[in-house]
Coordinates of C-alpha atoms and ligand atoms in Angstrom, one line a residue:
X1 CA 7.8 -3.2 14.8
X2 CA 4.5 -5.3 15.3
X3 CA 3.8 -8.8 14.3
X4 CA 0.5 -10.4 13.5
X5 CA -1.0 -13.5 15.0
X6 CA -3.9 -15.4 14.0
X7 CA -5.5 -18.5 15.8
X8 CA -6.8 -20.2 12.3
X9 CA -9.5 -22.6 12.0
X10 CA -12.4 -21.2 13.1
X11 CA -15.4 -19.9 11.0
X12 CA -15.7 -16.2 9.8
X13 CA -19.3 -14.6 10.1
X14 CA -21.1 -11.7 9.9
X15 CA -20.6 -8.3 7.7
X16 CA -17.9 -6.5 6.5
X17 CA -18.0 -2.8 5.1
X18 CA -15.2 -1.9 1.9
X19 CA -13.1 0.9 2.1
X20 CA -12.1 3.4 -0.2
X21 CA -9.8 2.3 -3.1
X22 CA -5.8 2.3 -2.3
X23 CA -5.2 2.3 -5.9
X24 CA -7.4 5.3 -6.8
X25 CA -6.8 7.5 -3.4
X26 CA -2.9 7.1 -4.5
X27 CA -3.6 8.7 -7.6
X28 CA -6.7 11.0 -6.2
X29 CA -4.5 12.7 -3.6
X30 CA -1.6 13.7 -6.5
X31 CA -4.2 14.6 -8.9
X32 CA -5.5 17.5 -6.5
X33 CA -2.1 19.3 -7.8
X34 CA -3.6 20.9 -10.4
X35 CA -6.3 22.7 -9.1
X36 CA -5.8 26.3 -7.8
X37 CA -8.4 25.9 -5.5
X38 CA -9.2 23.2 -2.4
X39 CA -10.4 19.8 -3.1
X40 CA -12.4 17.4 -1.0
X41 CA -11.9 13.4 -1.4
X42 CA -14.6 11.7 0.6
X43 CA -14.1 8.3 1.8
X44 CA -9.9 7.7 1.6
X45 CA -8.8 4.0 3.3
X46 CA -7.2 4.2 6.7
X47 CA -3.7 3.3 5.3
X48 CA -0.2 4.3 5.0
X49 CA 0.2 5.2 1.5
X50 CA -2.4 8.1 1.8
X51 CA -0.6 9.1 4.9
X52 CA 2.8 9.3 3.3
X53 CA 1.0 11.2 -0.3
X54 CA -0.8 13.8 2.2
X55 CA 3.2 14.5 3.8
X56 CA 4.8 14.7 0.1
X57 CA 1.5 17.7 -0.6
X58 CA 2.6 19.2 2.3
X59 CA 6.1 19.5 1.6
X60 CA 5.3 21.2 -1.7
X61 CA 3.4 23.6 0.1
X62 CA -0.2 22.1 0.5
X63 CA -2.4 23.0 3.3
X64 CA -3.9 19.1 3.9
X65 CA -6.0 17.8 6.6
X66 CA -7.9 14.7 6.8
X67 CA -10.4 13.6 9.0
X68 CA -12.4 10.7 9.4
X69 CA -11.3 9.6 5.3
X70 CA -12.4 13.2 4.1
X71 CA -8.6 14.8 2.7
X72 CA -9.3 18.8 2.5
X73 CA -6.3 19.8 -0.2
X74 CA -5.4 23.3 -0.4
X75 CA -3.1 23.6 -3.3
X76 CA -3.2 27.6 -4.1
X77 CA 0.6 27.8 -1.9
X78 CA 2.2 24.8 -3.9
X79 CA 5.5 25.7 -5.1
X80 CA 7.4 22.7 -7.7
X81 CA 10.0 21.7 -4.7
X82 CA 12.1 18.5 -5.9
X83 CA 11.2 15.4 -4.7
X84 CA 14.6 13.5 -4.7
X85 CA 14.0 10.7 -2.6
X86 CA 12.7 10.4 1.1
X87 CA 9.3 9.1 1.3
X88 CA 8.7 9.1 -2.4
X89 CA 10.5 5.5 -2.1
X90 CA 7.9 4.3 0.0
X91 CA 5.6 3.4 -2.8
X92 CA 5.0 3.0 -6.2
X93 CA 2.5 5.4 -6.6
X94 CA 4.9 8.3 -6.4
X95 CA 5.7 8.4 -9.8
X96 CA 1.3 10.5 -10.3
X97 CA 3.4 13.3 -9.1
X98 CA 5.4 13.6 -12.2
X99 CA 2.3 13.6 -14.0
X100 CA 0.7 16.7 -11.5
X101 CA 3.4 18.7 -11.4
X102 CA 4.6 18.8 -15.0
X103 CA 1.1 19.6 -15.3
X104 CA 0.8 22.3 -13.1
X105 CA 4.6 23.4 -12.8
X106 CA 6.0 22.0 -16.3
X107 CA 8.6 21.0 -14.0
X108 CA 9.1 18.7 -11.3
X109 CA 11.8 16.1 -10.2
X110 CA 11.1 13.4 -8.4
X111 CA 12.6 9.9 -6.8
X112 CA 12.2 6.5 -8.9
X113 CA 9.5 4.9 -7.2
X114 CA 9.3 2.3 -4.3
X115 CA 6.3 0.0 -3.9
X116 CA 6.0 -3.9 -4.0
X117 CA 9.0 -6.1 -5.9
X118 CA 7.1 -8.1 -8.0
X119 CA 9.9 -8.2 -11.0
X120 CA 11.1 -5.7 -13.1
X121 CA 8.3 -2.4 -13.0
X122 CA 9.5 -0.2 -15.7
X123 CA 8.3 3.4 -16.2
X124 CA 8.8 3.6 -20.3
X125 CA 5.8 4.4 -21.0
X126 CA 4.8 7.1 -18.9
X127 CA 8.0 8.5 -19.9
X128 CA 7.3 8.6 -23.5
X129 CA 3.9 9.3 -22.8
X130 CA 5.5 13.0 -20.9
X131 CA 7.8 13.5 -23.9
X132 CA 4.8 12.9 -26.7
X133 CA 3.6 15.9 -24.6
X134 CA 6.9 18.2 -25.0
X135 CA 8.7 17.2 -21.7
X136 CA 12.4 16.7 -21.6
X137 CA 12.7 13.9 -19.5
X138 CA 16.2 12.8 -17.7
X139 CA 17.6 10.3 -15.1
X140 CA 19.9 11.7 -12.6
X141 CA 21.5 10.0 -10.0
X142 CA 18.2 8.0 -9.5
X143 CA 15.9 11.2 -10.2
X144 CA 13.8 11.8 -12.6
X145 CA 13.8 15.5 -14.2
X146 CA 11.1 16.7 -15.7
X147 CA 11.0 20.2 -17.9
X148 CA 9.2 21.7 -20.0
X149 CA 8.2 25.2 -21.7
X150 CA 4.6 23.8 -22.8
X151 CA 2.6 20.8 -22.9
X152 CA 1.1 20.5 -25.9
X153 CA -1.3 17.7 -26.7
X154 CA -0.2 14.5 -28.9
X155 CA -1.5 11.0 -29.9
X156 CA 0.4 8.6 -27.7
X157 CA 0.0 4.6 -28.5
X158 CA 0.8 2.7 -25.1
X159 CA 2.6 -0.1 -26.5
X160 CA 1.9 -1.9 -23.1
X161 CA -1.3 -1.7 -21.2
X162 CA -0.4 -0.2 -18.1
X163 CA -2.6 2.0 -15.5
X164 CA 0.1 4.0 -14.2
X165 CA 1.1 5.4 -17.7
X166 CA -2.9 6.4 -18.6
X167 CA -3.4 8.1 -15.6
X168 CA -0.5 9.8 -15.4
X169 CA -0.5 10.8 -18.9
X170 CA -4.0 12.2 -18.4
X171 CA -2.6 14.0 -15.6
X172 CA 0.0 15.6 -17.7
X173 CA -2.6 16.5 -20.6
X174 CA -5.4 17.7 -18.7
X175 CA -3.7 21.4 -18.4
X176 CA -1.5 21.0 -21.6
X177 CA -2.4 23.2 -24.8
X178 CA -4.5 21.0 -27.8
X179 CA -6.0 17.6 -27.8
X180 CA -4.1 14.3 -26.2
X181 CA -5.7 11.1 -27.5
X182 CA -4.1 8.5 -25.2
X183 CA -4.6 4.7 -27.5
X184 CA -4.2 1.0 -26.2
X185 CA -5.2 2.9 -22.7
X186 CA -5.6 0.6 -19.4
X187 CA -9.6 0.2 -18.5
X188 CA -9.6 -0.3 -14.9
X189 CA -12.2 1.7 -12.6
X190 CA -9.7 3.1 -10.7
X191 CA -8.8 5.4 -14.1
X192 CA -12.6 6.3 -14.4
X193 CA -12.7 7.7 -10.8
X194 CA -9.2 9.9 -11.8
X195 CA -11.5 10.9 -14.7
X196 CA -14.5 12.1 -12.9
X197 CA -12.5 14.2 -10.6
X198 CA -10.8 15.7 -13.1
X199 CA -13.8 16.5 -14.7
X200 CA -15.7 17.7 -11.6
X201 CA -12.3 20.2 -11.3
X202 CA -13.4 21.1 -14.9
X203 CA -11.2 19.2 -17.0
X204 CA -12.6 18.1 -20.5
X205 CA -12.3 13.9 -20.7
X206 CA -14.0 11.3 -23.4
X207 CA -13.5 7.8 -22.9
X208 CA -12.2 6.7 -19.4
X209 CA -12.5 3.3 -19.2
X210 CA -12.2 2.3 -22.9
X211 CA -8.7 2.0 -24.8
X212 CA -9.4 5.2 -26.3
X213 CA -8.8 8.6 -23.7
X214 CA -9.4 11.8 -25.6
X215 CA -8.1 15.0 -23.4
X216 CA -9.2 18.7 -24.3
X217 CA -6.4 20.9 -22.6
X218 CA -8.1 23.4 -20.6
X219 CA -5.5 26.7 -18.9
X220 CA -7.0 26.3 -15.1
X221 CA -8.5 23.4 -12.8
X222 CA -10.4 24.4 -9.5
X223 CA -11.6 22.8 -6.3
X224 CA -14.2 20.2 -6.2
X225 CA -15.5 18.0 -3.9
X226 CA -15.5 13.7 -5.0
X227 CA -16.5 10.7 -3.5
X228 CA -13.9 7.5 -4.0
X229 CA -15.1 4.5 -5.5
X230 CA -14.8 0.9 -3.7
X231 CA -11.9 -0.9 -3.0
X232 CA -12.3 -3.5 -5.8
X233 CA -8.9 -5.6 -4.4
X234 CA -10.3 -5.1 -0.5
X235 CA -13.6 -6.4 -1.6
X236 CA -12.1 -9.6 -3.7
X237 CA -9.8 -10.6 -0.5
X238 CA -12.9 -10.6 1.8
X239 CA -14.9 -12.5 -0.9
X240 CA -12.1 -14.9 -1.2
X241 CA -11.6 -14.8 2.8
X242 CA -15.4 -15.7 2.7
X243 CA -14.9 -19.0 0.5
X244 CA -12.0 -19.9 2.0
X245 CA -12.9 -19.5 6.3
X246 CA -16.7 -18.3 5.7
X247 CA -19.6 -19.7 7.2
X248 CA -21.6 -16.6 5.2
X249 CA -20.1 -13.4 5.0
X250 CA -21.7 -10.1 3.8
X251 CA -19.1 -7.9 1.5
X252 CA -20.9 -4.6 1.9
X253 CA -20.1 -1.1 -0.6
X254 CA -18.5 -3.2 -3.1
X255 CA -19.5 -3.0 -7.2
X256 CA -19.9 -6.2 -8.4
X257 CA -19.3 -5.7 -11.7
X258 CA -15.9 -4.3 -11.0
X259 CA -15.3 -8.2 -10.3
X260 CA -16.7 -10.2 -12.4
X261 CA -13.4 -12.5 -13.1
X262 CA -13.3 -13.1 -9.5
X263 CA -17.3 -13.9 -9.4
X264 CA -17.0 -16.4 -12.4
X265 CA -14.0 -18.3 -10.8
X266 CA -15.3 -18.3 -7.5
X267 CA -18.8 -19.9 -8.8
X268 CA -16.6 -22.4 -11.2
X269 CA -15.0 -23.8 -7.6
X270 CA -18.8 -24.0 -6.4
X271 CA -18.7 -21.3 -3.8
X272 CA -22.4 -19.9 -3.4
X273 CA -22.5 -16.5 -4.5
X274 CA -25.2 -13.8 -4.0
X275 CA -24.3 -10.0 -5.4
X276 CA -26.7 -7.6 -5.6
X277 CA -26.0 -3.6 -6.2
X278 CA -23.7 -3.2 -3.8
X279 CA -23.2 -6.1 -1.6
X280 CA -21.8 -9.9 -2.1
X281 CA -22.8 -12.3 0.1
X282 CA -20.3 -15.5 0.3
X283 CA -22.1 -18.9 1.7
X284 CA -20.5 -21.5 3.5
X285 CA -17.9 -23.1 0.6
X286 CA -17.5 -27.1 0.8
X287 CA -15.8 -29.3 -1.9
X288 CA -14.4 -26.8 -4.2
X289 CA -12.8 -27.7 -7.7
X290 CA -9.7 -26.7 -8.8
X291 CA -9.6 -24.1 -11.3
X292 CA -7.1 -22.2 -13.4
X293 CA -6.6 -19.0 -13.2
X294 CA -4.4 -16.2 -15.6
X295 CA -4.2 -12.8 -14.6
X296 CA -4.7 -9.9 -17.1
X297 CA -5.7 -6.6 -17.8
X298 CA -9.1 -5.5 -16.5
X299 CA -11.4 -6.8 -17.1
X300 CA -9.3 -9.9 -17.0
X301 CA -8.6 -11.6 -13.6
X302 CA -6.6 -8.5 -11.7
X303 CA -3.3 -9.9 -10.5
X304 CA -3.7 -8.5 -7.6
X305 CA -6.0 -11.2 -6.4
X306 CA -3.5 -13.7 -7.5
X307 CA -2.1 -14.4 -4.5
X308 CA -5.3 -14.5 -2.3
X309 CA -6.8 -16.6 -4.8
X310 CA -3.8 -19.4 -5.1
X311 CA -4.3 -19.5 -0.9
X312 CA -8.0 -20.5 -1.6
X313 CA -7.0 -23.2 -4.4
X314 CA -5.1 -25.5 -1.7
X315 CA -8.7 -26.1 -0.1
X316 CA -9.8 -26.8 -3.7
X317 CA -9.6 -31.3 -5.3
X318 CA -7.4 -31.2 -7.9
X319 CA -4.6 -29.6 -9.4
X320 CA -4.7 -25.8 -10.3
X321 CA -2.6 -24.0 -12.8
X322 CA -2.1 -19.9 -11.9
X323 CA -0.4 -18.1 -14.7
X324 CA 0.6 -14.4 -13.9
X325 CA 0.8 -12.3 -16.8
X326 CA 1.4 -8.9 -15.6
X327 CA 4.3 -9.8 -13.3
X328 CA 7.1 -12.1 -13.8
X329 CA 7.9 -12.4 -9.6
X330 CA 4.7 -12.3 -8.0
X331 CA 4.7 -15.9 -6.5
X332 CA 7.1 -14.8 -3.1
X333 CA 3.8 -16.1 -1.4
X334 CA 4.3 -19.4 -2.5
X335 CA 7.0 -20.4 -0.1
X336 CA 5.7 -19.0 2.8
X337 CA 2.3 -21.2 1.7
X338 CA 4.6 -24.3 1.7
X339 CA 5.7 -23.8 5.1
X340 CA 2.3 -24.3 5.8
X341 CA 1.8 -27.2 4.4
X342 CA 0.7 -26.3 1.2
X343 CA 1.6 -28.5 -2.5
X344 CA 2.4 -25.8 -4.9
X345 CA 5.0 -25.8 -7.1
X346 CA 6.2 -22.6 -9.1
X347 CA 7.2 -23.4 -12.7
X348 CA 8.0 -20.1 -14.8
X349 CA 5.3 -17.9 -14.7
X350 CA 3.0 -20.7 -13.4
X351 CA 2.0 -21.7 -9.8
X352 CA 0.7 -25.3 -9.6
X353 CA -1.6 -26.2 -6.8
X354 CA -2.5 -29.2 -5.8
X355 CA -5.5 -29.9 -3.0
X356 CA -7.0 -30.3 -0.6
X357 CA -4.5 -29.6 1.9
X358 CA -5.4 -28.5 6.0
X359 CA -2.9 -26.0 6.1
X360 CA -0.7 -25.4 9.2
X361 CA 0.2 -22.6 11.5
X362 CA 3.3 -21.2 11.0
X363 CA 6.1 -18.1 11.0
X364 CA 5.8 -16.7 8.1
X365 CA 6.8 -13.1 6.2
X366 CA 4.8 -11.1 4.4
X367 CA 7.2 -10.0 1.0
X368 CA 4.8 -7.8 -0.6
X369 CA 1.0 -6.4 0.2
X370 CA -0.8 -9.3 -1.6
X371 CA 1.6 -11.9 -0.6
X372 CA 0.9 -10.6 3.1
X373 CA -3.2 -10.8 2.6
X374 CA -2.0 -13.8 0.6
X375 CA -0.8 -15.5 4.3
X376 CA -4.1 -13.5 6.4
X377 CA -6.3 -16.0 4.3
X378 CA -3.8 -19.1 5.1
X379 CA -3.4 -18.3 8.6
X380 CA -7.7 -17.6 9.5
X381 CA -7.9 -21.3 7.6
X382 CA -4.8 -22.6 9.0
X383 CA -4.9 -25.6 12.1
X384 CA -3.1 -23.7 14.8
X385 CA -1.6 -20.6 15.1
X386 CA 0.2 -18.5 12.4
X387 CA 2.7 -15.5 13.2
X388 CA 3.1 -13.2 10.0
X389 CA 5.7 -10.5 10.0
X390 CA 6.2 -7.8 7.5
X391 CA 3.3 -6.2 8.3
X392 CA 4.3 -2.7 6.7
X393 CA 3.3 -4.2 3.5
X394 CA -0.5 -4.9 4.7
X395 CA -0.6 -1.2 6.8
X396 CA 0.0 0.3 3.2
X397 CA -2.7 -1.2 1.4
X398 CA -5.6 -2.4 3.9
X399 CA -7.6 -0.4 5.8
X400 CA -8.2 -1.9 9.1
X401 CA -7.5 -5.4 8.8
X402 CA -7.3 -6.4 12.0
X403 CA -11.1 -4.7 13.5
X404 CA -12.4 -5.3 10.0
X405 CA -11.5 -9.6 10.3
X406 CA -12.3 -8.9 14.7
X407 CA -15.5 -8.0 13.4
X408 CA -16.2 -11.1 11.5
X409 CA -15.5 -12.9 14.6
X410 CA -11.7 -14.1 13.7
X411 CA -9.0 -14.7 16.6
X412 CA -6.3 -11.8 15.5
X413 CA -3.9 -9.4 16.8
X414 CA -1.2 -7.5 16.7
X415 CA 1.8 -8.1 18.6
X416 CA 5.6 -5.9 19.5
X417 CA 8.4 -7.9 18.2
X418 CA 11.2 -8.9 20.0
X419 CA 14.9 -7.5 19.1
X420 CA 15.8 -10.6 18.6
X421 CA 13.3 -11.2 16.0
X422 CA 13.7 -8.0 14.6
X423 CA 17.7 -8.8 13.6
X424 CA 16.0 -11.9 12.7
X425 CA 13.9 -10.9 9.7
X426 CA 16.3 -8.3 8.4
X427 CA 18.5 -10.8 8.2
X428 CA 16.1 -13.3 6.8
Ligands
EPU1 N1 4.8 -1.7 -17.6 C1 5.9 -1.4 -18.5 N2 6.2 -0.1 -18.8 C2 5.5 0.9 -18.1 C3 4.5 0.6 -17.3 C4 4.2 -0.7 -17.0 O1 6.5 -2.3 -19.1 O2 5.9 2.1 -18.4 C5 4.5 -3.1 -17.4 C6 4.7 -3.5 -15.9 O3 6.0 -3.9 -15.7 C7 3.7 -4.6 -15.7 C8 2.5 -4.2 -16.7 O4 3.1 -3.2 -17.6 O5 4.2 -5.8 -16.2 C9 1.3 -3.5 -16.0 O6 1.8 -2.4 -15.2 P1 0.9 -1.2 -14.8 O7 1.6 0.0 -15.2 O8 -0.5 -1.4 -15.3 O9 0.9 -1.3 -13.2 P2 1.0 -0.1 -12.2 O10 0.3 1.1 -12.7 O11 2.4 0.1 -11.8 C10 -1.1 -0.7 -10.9 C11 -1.4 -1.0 -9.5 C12 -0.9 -2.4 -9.1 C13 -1.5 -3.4 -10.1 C14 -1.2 -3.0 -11.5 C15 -1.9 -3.9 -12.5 C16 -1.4 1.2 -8.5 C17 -0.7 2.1 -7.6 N3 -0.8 0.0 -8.6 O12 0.3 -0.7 -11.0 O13 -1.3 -2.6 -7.8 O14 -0.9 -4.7 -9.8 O15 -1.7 -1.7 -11.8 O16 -3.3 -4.0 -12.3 O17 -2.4 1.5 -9.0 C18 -1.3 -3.6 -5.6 O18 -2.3 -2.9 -5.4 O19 -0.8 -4.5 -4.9 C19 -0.5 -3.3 -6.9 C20 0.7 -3.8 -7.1

């Protein structure tokens, strides 16, 4: 197990290029289930998750390689193996292969999900989104079986916004018999990409990206090649990174309008923003203002920028209020922030920061991904130098950290942990 350290204090500069998005390779790489002939993903981020996805393909059968971000999926062998548990734990995004393989199979069992604990993450919805469709769905022994003897399309209203229950129930529809109109759908860009390489493997989708998803069953899928889009959350962490340790960084293959919340809070604080098609530049950010921030659905504030952002605010004069929405837990940052010398208090769903602080070097862990990129921004602006542990979190979600922040000339590396440290944290 590896550690990271990070000598803070010292000006980033320079470019940085954005990697494929984690949260649309996890759903790309299931999607490719329902084709009956190989697909190409160009462009997949160097992390975990899409290494443990392209190991659950291969145990069903798929012939997978991936080189240089290009994943080559041969699905024609598949058979609908259960899933129990194993490396389906590992994250969240598990759960697209109920949606593929009831498509494909009309069967499929699979582990609850893993992934981040950021309160409770229920699965209602995708579940009666499969059912609306003509699944039986049951809970085992914490599986989940999926059966059915056709799919048959159905209007489903999402009584909660959620991105996991779209794109999963488009995944279910897109081979099912009839129409599915999918209402109150989630808008992010993430469930656009899903859309366009369904339709590129000849699936018939209206209205990605609205609250309104109309699905035209079709009987077969076939191979295609598709080109990810931007890492939307990648991009926001270096464009917060920038304001909060920048002395003018370049954010390059980003969409800016994919982050328009972030843009308009980061120009309320007075951080000099450029964005042009597909590049943000971040000037040198001095006497930023507090601001309040409350995290929603896109193309609200995203929550996962949350965290980031609330490590930025303790630079800011004045007292910031950060509401999360989406997730009742998602403050296990805030601690670790203290123990660097930070003034926030947590109150409900609220964070309250007070500024400016210098922040300090410390230990800290890493509970969750965005907590962990969370402390990467505290410790490159921290006096001194930070240790962060938990760094399985980051591996699963950011492609390169370490060469990417090397490259902007921060002081950062990884590090073996002791044994002693080891019982330490598992203990902690
Ligand atoms: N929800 C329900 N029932 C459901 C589904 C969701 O009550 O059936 C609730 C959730 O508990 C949550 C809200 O609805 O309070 C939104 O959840 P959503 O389903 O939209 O989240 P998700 O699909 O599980 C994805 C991202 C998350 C991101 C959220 C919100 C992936 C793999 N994960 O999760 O990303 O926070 O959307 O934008 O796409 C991350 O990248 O760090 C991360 C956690």
């Amino acid at each position: 197990m590896e550690k990271l350290k990070i000598a803070g204090g010292y000006p980033l500069r320079g470019t940085v290029k954005i990697s494929g998005a984690k949260n649309s390779a996890v759903a790309l790489i299931p999607a490719t289930i329902l084709a009956d002939s190989p697909v190409t993903i160009e462009g997949l981020p160097d992390i975990s998750d899409v290494n443990t996805l392209q190991s659950l393909l291969e145990e069903i059968g798929g012939k997978v390689t991936l080189e240089d971000g290009d994943m080559r999926v041969d699905p024609s062998q598949m058979i609908s193996m259960p899933l129990p548990n194993g490396k389906v734990k590992k994250l969240r995004a598990s759960y697209y292969l109920m949606g593929a393989m009831l498509g494909r199979f009309k069967k499929a069992v699979i582990g609850l999900p893993g992934g981040c604990h950021l309160g409770p993450r229920p699965i209602d919805q995708h579940i009666k989104g499969f059912e609306a469709l003509g699944a039986e769905v049951t809970n085992e022994q914490g599986a989940i079986y999926l059966r059915a003897e056709e799919l048959r399309g159905a209007r489903i209203y999402l009584d909660v916004v959620s991105v996991g229950a779209t794109i999963n129930i488009m995944l279910a529809a897109v081979r099912a018999k009839g129409r599915t109109i999918i209402e109150n759908a989630a808008k992010e860009p993430e469930i656009i990409d899903v859309a366009t390489l369904l339709s590129n493997m000849g699936a018939k989708i209206k209205g990605a990206g609205t609250d309104v998803i109309r699905i035209d069953g079709v009987e077969e899928l076939h191979g295609c090649r598709h080109t990810i889009i931007p890492d939307r959350i990648e991009a926001g962490t270096f464009m917060i990174l920038g304001a909060a340790a920048g002395n003018g960084v370049l954010i390059d293959n980003v969409i800016p309008l994919h982050l328009e919340s972030l843009i308009a809070k980061l120009r309320e604080m007075g951080v000099p923003i450029e964005a042009s098609e597909e590049k943000v530049f971040i000037g040198r950010s001095e006497n930023l203002k507090a601001v309040d921030i409350k995290t929603l659905v896109y193309p609200g504030f995203p929550t996962d920028l949350q965290q980031p952002f609330t490590t930025l605010l303790t630079k800011a004069e004045g007292s910031a209020v950060v509401t999360d929405t989406i997730y009742s837990a998602r403050f296990k940052h805030i601690d670790e922030l203290r123990r660097m010398n930070a003034n926030i208090k947590v109150e409900g769903r609220s964070a309250i920061v007070n500024g400016p602080v210098q922040l300090q070097g410390a230990k800290v862990k890493a509970s969750d991904l965005r907590a962990g990129a969370a402390l990467v921004v505290a410790g490159l602006m921290a006096e001194g130098v930070t240790e962060v542990t938990g760094l399985e979190h980051i591996d699963r979600g950011y492609s390169n950290l370490v060469e990417k922040l090397e490259g902007l000339g921060a002081t950062i590396w990884r590090e073996k942990m002791s044994e002693e440290e080891m019982e330490q944290m598992k203990s902690s």
